[in-house]
């Protein structure tokens, strides 16, 4: 039987005492995707190894999740390890595997106490079994939580997700379970890693880079992009709130438009 949090506690306050801006609920993004970029550059600028930068980034993720809860974001998706990250040095890959496993183990009870549901999106092949075990245990322990959903994207790639979905759909078509003439975007989306994950409203990337890097490319088709100059270890909930303030000022038309004559 899955564990269910019976007493939800608010997250710890920001050390500065900062509180979230007063934004009308309809202007708060439901789903925020986060590319946690710049850990290595942050460390190298301080004469440290890239590994130290990854360690420093753990606190940033925790604080951003706390800030998401405080302002009312329902879903946070974090790019923890991409399918392309296997191309890094063997030492860094080994560290990242162990680090992701240990972060999930260290933080799952804290996430549970905040009412956070932890989920995993990504491919199983190549991923350490110990990492999969910790991700699945975190999912099991937090399955009944409803305050916020944190999706850890580990061994994840947007193109890989779409390719895997297409392969699964093709198998069902071949088996006669799906009529190919009825395949549309809604049907295809059922084959994604987390088919009930809502579309991304706000896509945030740190460290000044302005690209999606193959993250949630199906779900983020209409996301508003906000790029932060700060490397990930320098990011906290105040940066998230500023990104949400920027999001709230955007005019989201989803391909539609109306004339607004100048007077």
Coordinates of C-alpha atoms in Angstrom, one line a residue:
X1 CA 0.0 0.0 0.0
X2 CA 1.3 3.5 -0.9
X3 CA 2.2 5.9 1.8
X4 CA 0.0 9.0 1.9
X5 CA 1.0 12.2 3.7
X6 CA -1.6 13.0 6.4
X7 CA -0.2 16.2 7.7
X8 CA 1.0 18.7 5.1
X9 CA 3.5 21.3 6.3
X10 CA 4.4 24.5 4.5
X11 CA 7.9 24.7 3.1
X12 CA 10.6 26.6 4.9
X13 CA 10.6 30.4 4.4
X14 CA 13.3 32.1 2.3
X15 CA 16.1 33.3 4.6
X16 CA 15.5 36.9 3.5
X17 CA 11.9 36.7 4.5
X18 CA 10.8 37.3 0.9
X19 CA 7.2 36.5 0.1
X20 CA 5.7 35.6 -3.3
X21 CA 4.3 38.5 -5.3
X22 CA 0.5 38.9 -5.3
X23 CA -0.4 37.6 -8.8
X24 CA -4.0 36.7 -9.6
X25 CA -4.4 33.0 -9.7
X26 CA -5.3 32.9 -13.4
X27 CA -1.9 34.4 -14.3
X28 CA 0.1 31.9 -12.3
X29 CA 1.5 29.1 -14.5
X30 CA 0.1 25.7 -13.8
X31 CA 3.3 23.9 -15.0
X32 CA 6.8 25.2 -14.9
X33 CA 9.7 23.4 -16.6
X34 CA 13.2 24.1 -15.3
X35 CA 16.5 23.6 -17.1
X36 CA 19.1 23.7 -14.3
X37 CA 22.0 25.0 -16.3
X38 CA 25.4 26.4 -15.3
X39 CA 26.5 24.2 -12.4
X40 CA 29.9 23.5 -14.0
X41 CA 30.6 27.0 -15.0
X42 CA 29.6 28.3 -11.6
X43 CA 32.1 25.9 -10.0
X44 CA 34.9 26.5 -12.5
X45 CA 34.6 30.3 -11.9
X46 CA 35.4 29.6 -8.3
X47 CA 38.3 27.3 -9.0
X48 CA 36.2 24.2 -8.1
X49 CA 35.4 21.0 -10.0
X50 CA 32.2 20.7 -12.0
X51 CA 31.0 18.1 -9.4
X52 CA 31.0 20.8 -6.7
X53 CA 28.7 22.9 -8.9
X54 CA 26.2 20.0 -9.1
X55 CA 26.3 19.6 -5.3
X56 CA 25.6 23.3 -4.9
X57 CA 22.6 23.1 -7.2
X58 CA 20.7 20.7 -4.9
X59 CA 19.7 23.6 -2.6
X60 CA 18.5 25.7 -5.5
X61 CA 16.1 23.0 -6.7
X62 CA 14.7 22.6 -3.1
X63 CA 14.2 26.3 -2.8
X64 CA 12.5 26.6 -6.2
X65 CA 10.1 23.9 -5.3
X66 CA 9.3 25.7 -2.1
X67 CA 8.7 28.9 -4.0
X68 CA 6.5 27.1 -6.5
X69 CA 4.3 25.8 -3.7
X70 CA 4.1 29.2 -2.1
X71 CA 2.9 31.0 -5.3
X72 CA 0.6 28.2 -6.3
X73 CA 2.4 26.3 -9.2
X74 CA 0.9 22.8 -9.4
X75 CA 3.6 21.1 -11.5
X76 CA 7.4 21.5 -11.7
X77 CA 9.5 19.5 -14.1
X78 CA 13.2 19.4 -13.5
X79 CA 15.8 18.4 -16.1
X80 CA 18.1 16.3 -13.9
X81 CA 20.0 14.2 -16.5
X82 CA 19.5 14.2 -20.2
X83 CA 19.9 11.4 -22.7
X84 CA 22.8 13.5 -24.1
X85 CA 24.5 13.7 -20.7
X86 CA 26.0 10.3 -21.2
X87 CA 28.5 12.0 -23.5
X88 CA 30.2 13.7 -20.5
X89 CA 33.3 12.3 -18.9
X90 CA 32.8 8.9 -17.2
X91 CA 33.7 10.4 -13.8
X92 CA 31.0 13.1 -14.1
X93 CA 28.4 10.6 -15.4
X94 CA 29.2 8.3 -12.4
X95 CA 28.9 11.2 -10.0
X96 CA 25.6 12.4 -11.5
X97 CA 24.1 8.9 -11.3
X98 CA 25.0 8.6 -7.7
X99 CA 24.1 12.2 -6.9
X100 CA 20.6 11.9 -8.4
X101 CA 20.0 8.7 -6.5
X102 CA 21.1 10.2 -3.2
X103 CA 19.2 13.5 -3.7
X104 CA 16.0 11.6 -4.2
X105 CA 16.6 9.5 -1.2
X106 CA 17.6 12.5 1.0
X107 CA 14.8 14.7 -0.1
X108 CA 11.8 12.4 -0.6
X109 CA 10.5 12.7 3.0
X110 CA 10.8 16.4 2.9
X111 CA 8.9 16.5 -0.4
X112 CA 6.3 14.3 1.1
X113 CA 5.9 16.5 4.2
X114 CA 5.2 19.5 1.9
X115 CA 2.5 17.5 0.0
X116 CA 4.6 17.1 -3.1
X117 CA 4.1 14.1 -5.4
X118 CA 7.4 13.0 -6.9
X119 CA 7.3 11.4 -10.4
X120 CA 9.9 10.2 -12.9
X121 CA 10.1 10.7 -16.7
X122 CA 12.9 9.1 -18.7
X123 CA 14.2 5.9 -20.3
X124 CA 15.2 2.8 -18.3
X125 CA 18.0 1.5 -20.5
X126 CA 21.5 2.5 -19.2
X127 CA 20.1 4.1 -16.1
X128 CA 21.5 2.6 -12.9
X129 CA 19.1 0.2 -11.2
X130 CA 19.7 1.9 -7.9
X131 CA 18.6 5.2 -9.4
X132 CA 15.4 3.6 -10.8
X133 CA 14.8 2.0 -7.4
X134 CA 15.0 5.4 -5.6
X135 CA 12.8 7.1 -8.1
X136 CA 10.1 4.4 -7.9
X137 CA 10.2 4.4 -4.1
X138 CA 9.7 8.2 -4.1
X139 CA 6.8 7.8 -6.5
X140 CA 5.3 5.1 -4.2
X141 CA 5.7 7.1 -1.0
X142 CA 4.2 10.3 -2.4
X143 CA 1.5 9.0 -4.8
X144 CA -1.3 10.5 -2.8
X145 CA 0.1 14.0 -2.5
X146 CA -1.7 16.8 -4.2
X147 CA -0.1 20.1 -3.3
X148 CA 2.4 20.1 -6.2
X149 CA 3.9 17.4 -8.5
X150 CA 7.7 17.4 -9.0
X151 CA 8.7 15.4 -12.1
X152 CA 12.3 14.4 -12.1
X153 CA 13.4 14.0 -15.7
X154 CA 16.3 11.5 -15.4
X155 CA 17.8 9.9 -18.6
X156 CA 15.2 12.0 -20.4
X157 CA 15.2 13.5 -23.9
X158 CA 12.3 15.1 -25.7
X159 CA 13.1 13.4 -29.0
X160 CA 13.6 10.1 -27.2
X161 CA 10.2 10.4 -25.6
X162 CA 8.5 11.1 -28.9
X163 CA 10.4 8.3 -30.6
X164 CA 9.4 5.9 -27.8
X165 CA 5.8 7.0 -28.0
X166 CA 5.7 6.5 -31.8
X167 CA 7.1 3.0 -31.4
X168 CA 4.6 2.1 -28.8
X169 CA 1.8 3.5 -30.9
X170 CA 3.0 1.6 -33.9
X171 CA 2.9 -1.6 -31.9
X172 CA -0.7 -1.0 -31.0
X173 CA -1.6 -0.2 -34.5
X174 CA 0.0 -3.4 -35.7
X175 CA -1.8 -5.4 -33.1
X176 CA -5.1 -3.9 -34.2
X177 CA -5.7 -2.0 -30.9
X178 CA -5.6 1.4 -32.6
X179 CA -7.1 2.5 -35.9
X180 CA -4.3 4.5 -37.7
X181 CA -7.0 6.7 -39.3
X182 CA -8.0 7.9 -35.9
X183 CA -4.5 8.9 -34.7
X184 CA -4.3 12.6 -33.8
X185 CA -2.4 14.7 -31.3
X186 CA -4.7 13.6 -28.4
X187 CA -4.2 9.9 -29.1
X188 CA -0.5 10.3 -29.6
X189 CA -0.1 12.1 -26.3
X190 CA -1.4 9.1 -24.4
X191 CA 1.9 7.3 -25.3
X192 CA 4.2 9.9 -23.7
X193 CA 6.1 9.2 -20.5
X194 CA 3.6 11.0 -18.3
X195 CA 0.4 11.3 -20.4
X196 CA -1.5 13.2 -17.7
X197 CA 1.2 15.8 -17.3
X198 CA -0.3 19.1 -18.5
X199 CA 1.4 21.3 -21.1
X200 CA 4.2 23.5 -19.9
X201 CA 3.1 27.1 -19.4
X202 CA 6.5 28.5 -18.3
X203 CA 9.9 27.3 -19.4
X204 CA 12.8 28.6 -17.3
X205 CA 16.4 28.1 -18.1
X206 CA 19.3 29.4 -16.0
X207 CA 22.9 30.6 -16.9
X208 CA 22.1 32.8 -19.9
X209 CA 21.7 30.1 -22.5
X210 CA 18.6 30.5 -24.7
X211 CA 17.6 27.1 -26.0
X212 CA 15.4 24.2 -24.9
X213 CA 18.1 21.5 -25.2
X214 CA 15.6 18.8 -26.1
X215 CA 13.5 19.2 -22.9
X216 CA 9.8 18.5 -23.0
X217 CA 9.6 19.6 -26.6
X218 CA 6.1 18.1 -27.1
X219 CA 4.7 19.6 -23.8
X220 CA 6.4 23.0 -24.2
X221 CA 5.1 23.7 -27.7
X222 CA 3.3 26.8 -26.5
X223 CA 5.3 27.6 -23.4
X224 CA 6.5 31.1 -22.5
X225 CA 10.3 31.2 -22.3
X226 CA 12.2 33.1 -19.6
X227 CA 16.0 32.9 -19.6
X228 CA 17.9 33.8 -16.4
X229 CA 21.4 35.1 -16.5
X230 CA 22.3 33.5 -13.1
X231 CA 23.9 30.0 -13.1
X232 CA 21.7 27.4 -11.4
X233 CA 23.5 27.4 -8.0
X234 CA 22.7 31.1 -7.6
X235 CA 19.0 30.6 -8.4
X236 CA 16.3 30.5 -5.7
X237 CA 12.6 31.0 -5.4
X238 CA 12.9 34.8 -5.9
X239 CA 14.1 34.1 -9.5
X240 CA 11.2 31.8 -10.1
X241 CA 8.8 34.5 -8.8
X242 CA 10.3 37.1 -11.1
X243 CA 10.0 34.7 -14.0
X244 CA 6.3 34.2 -13.1
X245 CA 5.8 38.0 -13.0
X246 CA 7.2 38.1 -16.5
X247 CA 4.9 35.3 -17.6
X248 CA 1.9 37.1 -16.1
X249 CA 2.7 40.1 -18.4
X250 CA 2.7 38.0 -21.6
X251 CA -0.2 37.8 -24.0
X252 CA -0.8 34.1 -24.7
X253 CA -2.8 33.7 -27.9
X254 CA -2.1 30.1 -29.0
X255 CA -2.0 31.1 -32.7
X256 CA -5.1 33.3 -32.5
X257 CA -5.1 37.0 -32.9
X258 CA -7.5 40.0 -33.0
X259 CA -7.1 43.4 -34.5
X260 CA -6.2 46.1 -32.0
X261 CA -6.3 49.3 -34.1
X262 CA -4.2 52.2 -32.9
X263 CA -6.3 55.2 -31.9

